[in-house]
Short mmCIF file of C-alpha atoms in Angstrom, two decimals:
data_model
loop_
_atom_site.label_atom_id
_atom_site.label_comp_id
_atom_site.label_asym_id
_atom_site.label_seq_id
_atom_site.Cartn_x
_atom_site.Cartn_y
_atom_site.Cartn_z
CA UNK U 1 84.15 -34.34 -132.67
CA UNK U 2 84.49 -38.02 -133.30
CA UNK U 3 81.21 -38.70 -132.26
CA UNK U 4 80.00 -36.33 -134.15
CA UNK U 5 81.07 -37.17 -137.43
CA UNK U 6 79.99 -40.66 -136.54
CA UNK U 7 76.43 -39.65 -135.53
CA UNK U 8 76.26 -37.56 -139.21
CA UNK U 9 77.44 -41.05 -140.63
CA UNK U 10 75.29 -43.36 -139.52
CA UNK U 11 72.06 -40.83 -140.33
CA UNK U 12 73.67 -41.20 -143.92
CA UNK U 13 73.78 -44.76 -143.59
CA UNK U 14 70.14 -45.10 -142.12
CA UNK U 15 69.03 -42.77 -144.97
CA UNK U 16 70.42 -44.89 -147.79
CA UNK U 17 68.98 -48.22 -146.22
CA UNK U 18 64.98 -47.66 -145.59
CA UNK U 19 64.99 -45.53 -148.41
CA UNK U 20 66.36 -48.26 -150.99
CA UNK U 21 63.59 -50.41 -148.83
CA UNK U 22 60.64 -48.20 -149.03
CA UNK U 23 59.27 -49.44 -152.56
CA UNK U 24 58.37 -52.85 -150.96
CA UNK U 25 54.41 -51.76 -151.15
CA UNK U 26 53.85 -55.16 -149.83
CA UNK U 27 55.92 -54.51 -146.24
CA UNK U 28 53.82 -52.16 -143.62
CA UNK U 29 55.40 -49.31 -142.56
CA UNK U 30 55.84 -50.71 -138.74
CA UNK U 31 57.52 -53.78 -139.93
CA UNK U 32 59.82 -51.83 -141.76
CA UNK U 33 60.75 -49.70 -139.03
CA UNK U 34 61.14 -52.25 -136.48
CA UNK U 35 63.29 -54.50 -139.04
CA UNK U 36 66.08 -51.40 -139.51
CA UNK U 37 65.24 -49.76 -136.19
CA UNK U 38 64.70 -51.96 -132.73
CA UNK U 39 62.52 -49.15 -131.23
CA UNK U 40 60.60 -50.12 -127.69
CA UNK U 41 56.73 -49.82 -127.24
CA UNK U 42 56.00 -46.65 -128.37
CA UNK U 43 53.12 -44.14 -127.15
CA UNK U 44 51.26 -42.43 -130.10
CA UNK U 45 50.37 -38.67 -129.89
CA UNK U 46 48.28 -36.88 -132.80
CA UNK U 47 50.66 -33.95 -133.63
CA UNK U 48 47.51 -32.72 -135.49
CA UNK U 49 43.19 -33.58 -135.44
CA UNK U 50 40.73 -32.03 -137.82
CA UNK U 51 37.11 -31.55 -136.35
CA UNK U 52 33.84 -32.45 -137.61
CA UNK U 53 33.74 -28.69 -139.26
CA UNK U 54 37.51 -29.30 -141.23
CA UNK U 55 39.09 -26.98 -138.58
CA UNK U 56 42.85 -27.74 -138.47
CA UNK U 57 43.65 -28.33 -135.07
CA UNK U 58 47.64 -28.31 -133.90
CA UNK U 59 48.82 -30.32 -130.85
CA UNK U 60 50.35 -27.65 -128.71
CA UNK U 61 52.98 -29.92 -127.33
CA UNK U 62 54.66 -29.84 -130.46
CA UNK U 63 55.39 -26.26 -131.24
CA UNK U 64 57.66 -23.70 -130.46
CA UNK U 65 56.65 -19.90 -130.57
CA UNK U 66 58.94 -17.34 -132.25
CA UNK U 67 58.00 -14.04 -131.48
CA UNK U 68 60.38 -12.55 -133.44
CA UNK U 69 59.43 -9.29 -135.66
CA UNK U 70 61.89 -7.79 -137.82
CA UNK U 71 60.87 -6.53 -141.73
CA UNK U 72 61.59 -8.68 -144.49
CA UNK U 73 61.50 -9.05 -148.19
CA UNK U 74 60.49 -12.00 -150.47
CA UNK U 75 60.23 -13.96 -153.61
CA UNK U 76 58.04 -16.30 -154.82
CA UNK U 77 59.18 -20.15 -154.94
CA UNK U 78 56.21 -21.93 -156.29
CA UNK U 79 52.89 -23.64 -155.52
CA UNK U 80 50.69 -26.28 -154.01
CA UNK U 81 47.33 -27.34 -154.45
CA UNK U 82 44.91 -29.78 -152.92
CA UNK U 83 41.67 -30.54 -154.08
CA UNK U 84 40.65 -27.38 -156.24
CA UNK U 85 42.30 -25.04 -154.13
CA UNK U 86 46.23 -23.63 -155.00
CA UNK U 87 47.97 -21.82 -152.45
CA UNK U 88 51.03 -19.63 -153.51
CA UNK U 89 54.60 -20.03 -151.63
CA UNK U 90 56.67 -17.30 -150.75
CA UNK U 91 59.84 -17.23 -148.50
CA UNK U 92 61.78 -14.15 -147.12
CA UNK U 93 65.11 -12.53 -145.38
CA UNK U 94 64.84 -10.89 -142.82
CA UNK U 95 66.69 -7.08 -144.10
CA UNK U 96 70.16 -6.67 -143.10
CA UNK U 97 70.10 -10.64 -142.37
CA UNK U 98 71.97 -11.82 -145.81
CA UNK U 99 74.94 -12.58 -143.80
CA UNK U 100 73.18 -14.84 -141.27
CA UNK U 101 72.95 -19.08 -141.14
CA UNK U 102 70.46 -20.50 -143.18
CA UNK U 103 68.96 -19.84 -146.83
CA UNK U 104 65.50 -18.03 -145.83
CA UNK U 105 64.05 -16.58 -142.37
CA UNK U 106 60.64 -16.59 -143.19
CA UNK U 107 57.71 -18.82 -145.26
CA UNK U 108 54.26 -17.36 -146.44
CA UNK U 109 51.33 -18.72 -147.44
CA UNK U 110 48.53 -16.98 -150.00
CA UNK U 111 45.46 -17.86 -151.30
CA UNK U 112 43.48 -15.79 -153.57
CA UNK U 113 46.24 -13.84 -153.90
CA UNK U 114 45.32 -13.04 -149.93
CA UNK U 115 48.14 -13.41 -147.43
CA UNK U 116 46.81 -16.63 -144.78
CA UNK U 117 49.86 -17.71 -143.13
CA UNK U 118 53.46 -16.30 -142.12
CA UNK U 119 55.93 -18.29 -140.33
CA UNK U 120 59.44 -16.84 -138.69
CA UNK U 121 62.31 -18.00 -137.70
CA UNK U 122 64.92 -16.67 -136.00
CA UNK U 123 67.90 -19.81 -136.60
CA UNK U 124 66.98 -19.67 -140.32
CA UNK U 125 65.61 -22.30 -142.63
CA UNK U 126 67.52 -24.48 -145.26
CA UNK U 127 66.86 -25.77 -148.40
CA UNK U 128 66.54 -29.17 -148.96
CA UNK U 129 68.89 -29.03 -151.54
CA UNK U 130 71.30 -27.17 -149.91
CA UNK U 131 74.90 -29.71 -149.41
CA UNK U 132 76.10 -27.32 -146.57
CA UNK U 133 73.12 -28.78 -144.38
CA UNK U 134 74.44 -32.11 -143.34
CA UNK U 135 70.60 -33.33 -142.04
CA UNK U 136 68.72 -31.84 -145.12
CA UNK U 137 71.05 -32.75 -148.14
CA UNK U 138 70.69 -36.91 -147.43
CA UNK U 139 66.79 -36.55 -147.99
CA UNK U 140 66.81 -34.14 -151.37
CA UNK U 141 65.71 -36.61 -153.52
CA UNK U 142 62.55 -36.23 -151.74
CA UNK U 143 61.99 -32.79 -152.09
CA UNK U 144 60.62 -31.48 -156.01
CA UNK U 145 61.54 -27.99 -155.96
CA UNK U 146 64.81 -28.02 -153.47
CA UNK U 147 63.04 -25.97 -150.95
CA UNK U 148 60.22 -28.43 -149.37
CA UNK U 149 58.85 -31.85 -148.92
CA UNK U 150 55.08 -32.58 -149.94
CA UNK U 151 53.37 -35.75 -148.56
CA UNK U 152 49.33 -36.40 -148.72
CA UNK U 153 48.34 -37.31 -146.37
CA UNK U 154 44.54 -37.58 -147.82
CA UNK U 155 42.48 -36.74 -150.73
CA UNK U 156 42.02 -33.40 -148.73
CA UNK U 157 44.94 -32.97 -146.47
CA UNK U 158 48.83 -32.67 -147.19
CA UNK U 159 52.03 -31.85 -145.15
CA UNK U 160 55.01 -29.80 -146.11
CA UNK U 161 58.37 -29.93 -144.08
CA UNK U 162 60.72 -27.79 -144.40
CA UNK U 163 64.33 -28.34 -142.28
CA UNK U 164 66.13 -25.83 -140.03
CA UNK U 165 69.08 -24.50 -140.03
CA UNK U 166 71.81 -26.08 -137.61
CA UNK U 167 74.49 -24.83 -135.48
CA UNK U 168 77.15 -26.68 -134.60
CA UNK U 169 76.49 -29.69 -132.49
CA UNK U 170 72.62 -29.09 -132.05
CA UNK U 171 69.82 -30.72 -134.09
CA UNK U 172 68.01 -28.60 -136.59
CA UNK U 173 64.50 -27.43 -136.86
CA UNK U 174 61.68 -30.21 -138.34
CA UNK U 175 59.27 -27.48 -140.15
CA UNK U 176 55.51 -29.05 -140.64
CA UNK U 177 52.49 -27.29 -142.25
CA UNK U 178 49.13 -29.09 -142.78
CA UNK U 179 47.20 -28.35 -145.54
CA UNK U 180 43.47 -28.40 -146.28
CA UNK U 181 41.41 -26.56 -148.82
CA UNK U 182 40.20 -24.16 -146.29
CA UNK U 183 43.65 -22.91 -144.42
CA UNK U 184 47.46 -23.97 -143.35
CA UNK U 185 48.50 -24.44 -139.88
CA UNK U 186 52.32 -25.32 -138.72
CA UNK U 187 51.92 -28.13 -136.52
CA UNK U 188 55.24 -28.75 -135.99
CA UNK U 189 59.18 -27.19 -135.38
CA UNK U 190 60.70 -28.88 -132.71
CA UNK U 191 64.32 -29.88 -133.14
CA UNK U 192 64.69 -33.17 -134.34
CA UNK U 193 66.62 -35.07 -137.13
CA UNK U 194 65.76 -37.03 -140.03
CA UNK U 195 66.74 -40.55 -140.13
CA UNK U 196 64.97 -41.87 -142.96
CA UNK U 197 61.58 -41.82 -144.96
CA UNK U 198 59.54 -43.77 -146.37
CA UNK U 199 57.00 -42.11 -148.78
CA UNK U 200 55.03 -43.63 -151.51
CA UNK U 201 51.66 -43.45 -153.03
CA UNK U 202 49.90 -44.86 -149.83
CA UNK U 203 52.60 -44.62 -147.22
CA UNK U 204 54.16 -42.03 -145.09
CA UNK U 205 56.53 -42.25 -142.16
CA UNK U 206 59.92 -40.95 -140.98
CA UNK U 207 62.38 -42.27 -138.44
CA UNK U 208 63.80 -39.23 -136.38
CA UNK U 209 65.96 -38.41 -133.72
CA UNK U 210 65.67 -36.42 -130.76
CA UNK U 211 69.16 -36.02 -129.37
CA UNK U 212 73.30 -35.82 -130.40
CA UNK U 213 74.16 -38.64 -128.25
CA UNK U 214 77.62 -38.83 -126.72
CA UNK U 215 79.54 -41.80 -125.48
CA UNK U 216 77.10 -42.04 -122.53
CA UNK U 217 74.00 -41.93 -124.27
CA UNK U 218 72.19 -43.38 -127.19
CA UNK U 219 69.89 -41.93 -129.95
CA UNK U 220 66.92 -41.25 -129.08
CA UNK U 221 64.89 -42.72 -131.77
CA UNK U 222 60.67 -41.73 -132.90
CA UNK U 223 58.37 -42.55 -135.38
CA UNK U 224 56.36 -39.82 -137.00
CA UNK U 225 53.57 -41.43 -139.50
CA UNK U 226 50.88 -40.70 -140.76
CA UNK U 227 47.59 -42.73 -139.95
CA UNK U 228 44.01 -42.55 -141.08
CA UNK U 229 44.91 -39.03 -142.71
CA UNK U 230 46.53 -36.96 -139.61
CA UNK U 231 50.26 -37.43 -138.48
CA UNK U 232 51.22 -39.31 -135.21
CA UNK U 233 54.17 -38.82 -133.32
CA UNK U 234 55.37 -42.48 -131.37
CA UNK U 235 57.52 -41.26 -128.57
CA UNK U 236 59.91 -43.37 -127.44
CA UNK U 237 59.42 -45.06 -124.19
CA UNK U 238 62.35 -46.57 -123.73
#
């Protein structure tokens, strides 16, 4: 338990310092991270390409499938546009689920008032500004509606993240959707931690964290960050 609590602590801690940091426009975002975070030589994997054609095109490595199917119901929580095209954002419970971890089971997508895109999950989704979530609450101030994080990534191409719901001493869920004016894709929900993010008008990067290390081990530290307008995931060698 003590290492627990110590492990929630220090994400708290590592929050508050590159965050104050991250309005230094003049630092890069490597230096940054190397400055608060020693992390070894790191490999760098596209979670995501786009092709010649604007196809969305997810790095398999980096998802999970959920083949869950149960009915739901749901409400509408807002929007999000990029270049001339708004999608609507709706998110649902599963029926007979109310009971169950986690503020919201499932996330859809529609355009033209035409459903695109439903995502499901089984250990339930969080809001960002929900205070029971002890790895979603640190980061709310980035999130403008309490429910999801928006990022650009270009002047055609965005992220949303959405967080997981956790249970007990396991990591929750990292939630990534790209979006393009042509379609949404999730790209990402592996479990893994946020550390701390740095997001400003021209910069995008998280530190994250791959394990609950006990007295044995250490944290397994990453990068994910976005470069020449797709995300890249530096794994950690070390």
């Amino acid at each position: 338990m003590k290492t627990i609590i110590y492990t929630l602590l220090l994400l708290c801690l590592f929050a508050g310092d590159l965050s104050a940091k991250s309005g230094k426009s003049a630092t890069t975002i490597q230096k940054l991270l190397s400055s608060n975070y020693p992390l070894p030589p790191q490999e760098s994997t596209p979670i995501f390409t786009i092709n010649k054609n604007g196809v969305i095109i997810p790095n398999k490595r980096f998802i999970s499938e959920d083949s869950i199917s149960l009915p739901f119901s749901t409400d509408s929580i807002g929007y999000t546009s990029i270049s001339d095209t708004t999608y609507s954002i709706k998110t649902g419970r599963f029926k007979n689920w109310d009971n169950e971890p986690g503020d919201f089971d499932v996330i859809q997508f529609y355009k033209n008032n035409q459903l695109i895109f439903t995502y499901k999950d089984a250990d339930g989704i969080v809001k960002w500004s929900n205070p029971e979530n002890h790895y979603a609450y640190p980061f709310n101030q980035y999130s403008a509606n309490g429910y999801y994080m928006e990022a650009d990534l270009s002047a055609s191409t965005k992220i949303l993240i959405f967080l997981g719901q956790h249970y007990g001493t396991d990591l929750s869920k990292l939630i990534i959707f790209v979006v393009t004016p042509d379609e949404i894709k999730l790209v990402y929900n592996q479990k893994t931690a946020i550390v701390s993010i740095i997001k400003n008008n021209s910069q995008f990067a998280m530190v994250v964290q791959s394990n609950i290390p006990d007295e044995e081990e250490k944290a397994i530290l990453h990068v994910i960050e976005m470069e020449k307008g797709i995300l890249k995931f530096k794994n950690n060698n070390d």
